[in-house]
Amino acid sequence: MLINKLNRVLFSDDSDSFKTPNHFWLGASLLFAFLYSSISLYQAFDGLYVVRDDARQHVFWMRRFLDPELFPDDLIADYFQSIAPLGYKTIYAIPAFFQIDPLVISKILPAILMAIAVYYTFVLSTELLPIPFTGFISALLITQNIWKQDSLVSGTPKAFAIPLLTAFLYYFIKKSILGTNISLILCGLFYPSLVFICSGLLLIHFFPFKFRLIDFEPKQDNILCISGLVTAFLVLLPYAITSSQYAPTITAEAARSLPDFGIDGRSSFFNDREPWDFWFNGSRSGIRITSALIPALAYVGILLPFIVSFRKLFPLTKKISAKINVLPQLVIVSLVMFFTAHLLLFRLHLPSRYTENPLRIAVILSAAISITIILQYLLDQAIVFYSRNTLIANIVAIVPITLIVLSLCFYPYSIKRLNSAKYQQGDAIALYEFLQQQPKDIVVASLVPEADNLPTFAQRSILVSSEYAIPYHTGYYFPFRQRVIDLINAQYDSNLLALKRFIRQYRISFFLLESGIFTPEYIQNNSWIWQHQPAAQNAVDHLNQGNAPALKAYEAKCSVLKTDRYNLMATKCILN
């Protein structure tokens, strides 16, 4: 009987009773993760000058592991090296010891992290509902969720969040003291924000939390909780007692005064015009529930509390483990940390970091369990009709299951792109190759967007660029912002002496210009340049009055490399 066989294959929790045991579904989960990763790897290695967007900030300086002479006295490289977590540095430093380019590692690492995330999502799911098919659904959903977003794909510290949090949750509900503590240490080494989430769960279980999805008498494991809390304290202690050389962290009051944090700013945070977006959708300020509701089947996870409340209607709910209470508790802890981060704004970094990943895991696991229960209910209904009409029974059983499985497996093919990973394709190859031949201590000053790519592709220092305008530490950002203002003033000033003074002050070796850069429209249409007032407005007024910048007079005479779009000028020519 087809329906009974299908029922056993999909919903039995006894792996020895049918031909598709637990390891088959786990293998299928890892296979789909590999297929997704292979598409992303193709994108990552589709050209010599390809890089993930965020990797330009967090990986470029690691070329120092290969060549310590790169980026000497470089404010940008020194800053991003200082804020990199220890574990993150180490995982790149070890391959670099064997002369493997960190940029290559940043492209391969997401595939490895994806496999880890899928494995722990699978085993975590089967702990909550001991059905291998549920693990397969949860693994597919988390795979699609991850590859449709840009966190894990980046190979930056945030890429470790999902793998580490799922690992912690698994060992935590298994009451593994060793596994729980090791995963806590790894969280602190790679993504410290997670330690607060994990500590919150440990506190809840030390002082049993009354709100539960499944009602049961909790069994406290004080040794697990106490050892975990001690580990969390020791992990966070170095961050608490060590002050950054770029301290202090910017205050909320100071941030409100900077255009960088405005609605159109480089690090947009405050949004007084749209409170809903500020609290729920903002990539830095919001809860980010939308990131959890990917793919569309994730919405089914919202139904789980209602499904559980109708246990007589859905008999499979009886197999749900009491461990599932960790999901609502995870949501509660993340929301508490979210509002705490808002109260202590920027001292705990960004509020969204405390909700985005926990909500993704909670919703995906809830969706996988809900889908399993609903499918099993449909099969049960089909069996009721089986004795009356075999055709109707098969249709009722097979059609919805087929549709859901197909949507799970082939969802990416219904959309234009597999994921929103922002791979940057460098096209100024002649520029990169020319700069690579220059001394390692050169500095390029530029306001053009291509400057974002120079540290990664040319491996040479730049004075400023929008990609590195990260405003959370005043010891870094205020000098950085002053550099931008000084560059705007020097580039558009008619005073040659002021231009030469700027070149000497910042030891500028080259200016990088592009077509139209000496027009008012260029300044006004570049939101990053425009947020540096009054320098940007002064430059526009200066140009509108017909005053020619001193730099423009040397545009042809001092050019050392000219392409269709870019012009690289040597400052030695200007000074002489």
PDB file of N, CA, C and O in Angstrom, residues 25 61 149 310 455 519 556:
ATOM      1  N   TRP A  25      18.818  10.766   5.223  1.00  0.00           N
ATOM      2  CA  TRP A  25      18.288  12.130   5.190  1.00  0.00           C
ATOM      3  C   TRP A  25      19.368  13.150   5.516  1.00  0.00           C
ATOM      4  O   TRP A  25      19.396  14.253   4.953  1.00  0.00           O
ATOM      5  N   TRP A  61      43.330  43.188   5.098  1.00  0.00           N
ATOM      6  CA  TRP A  61      44.503  43.420   5.944  1.00  0.00           C
ATOM      7  C   TRP A  61      45.228  42.122   6.280  1.00  0.00           C
ATOM      8  O   TRP A  61      46.416  42.134   6.668  1.00  0.00           O
ATOM      9  N   GLN A 149      20.843  35.238   1.756  1.00  0.00           N
ATOM     10  CA  GLN A 149      21.287  36.411   2.491  1.00  0.00           C
ATOM     11  C   GLN A 149      22.819  36.451   2.468  1.00  0.00           C
ATOM     12  O   GLN A 149      23.456  35.553   1.932  1.00  0.00           O
ATOM     13  N   PHE A 310      -3.669  22.011  19.364  1.00  0.00           N
ATOM     14  CA  PHE A 310      -4.684  21.057  18.881  1.00  0.00           C
ATOM     15  C   PHE A 310      -4.048  19.680  18.746  1.00  0.00           C
ATOM     16  O   PHE A 310      -3.977  19.106  17.657  1.00  0.00           O
ATOM     17  N   PRO A 455      42.579  48.312  -1.663  1.00  0.00           N
ATOM     18  CA  PRO A 455      43.312  47.518  -0.666  1.00  0.00           C
ATOM     19  C   PRO A 455      43.247  46.020  -0.926  1.00  0.00           C
ATOM     20  O   PRO A 455      44.213  45.299  -0.663  1.00  0.00           O
ATOM     21  N   THR A 519      33.014  68.278 -11.444  1.00  0.00           N
ATOM     22  CA  THR A 519      31.736  68.956 -11.698  1.00  0.00           C
ATOM     23  C   THR A 519      30.915  68.969 -10.413  1.00  0.00           C
ATOM     24  O   THR A 519      31.041  68.055  -9.582  1.00  0.00           O
ATOM     25  N   ALA A 556      46.576  66.281 -16.743  1.00  0.00           N
ATOM     26  CA  ALA A 556      47.240  65.661 -17.894  1.00  0.00           C
ATOM     27  C   ALA A 556      48.738  65.507 -17.666  1.00  0.00           C
ATOM     28  O   ALA A 556      49.323  64.452 -17.932  1.00  0.00           O
TER      29      ALA A 556
END
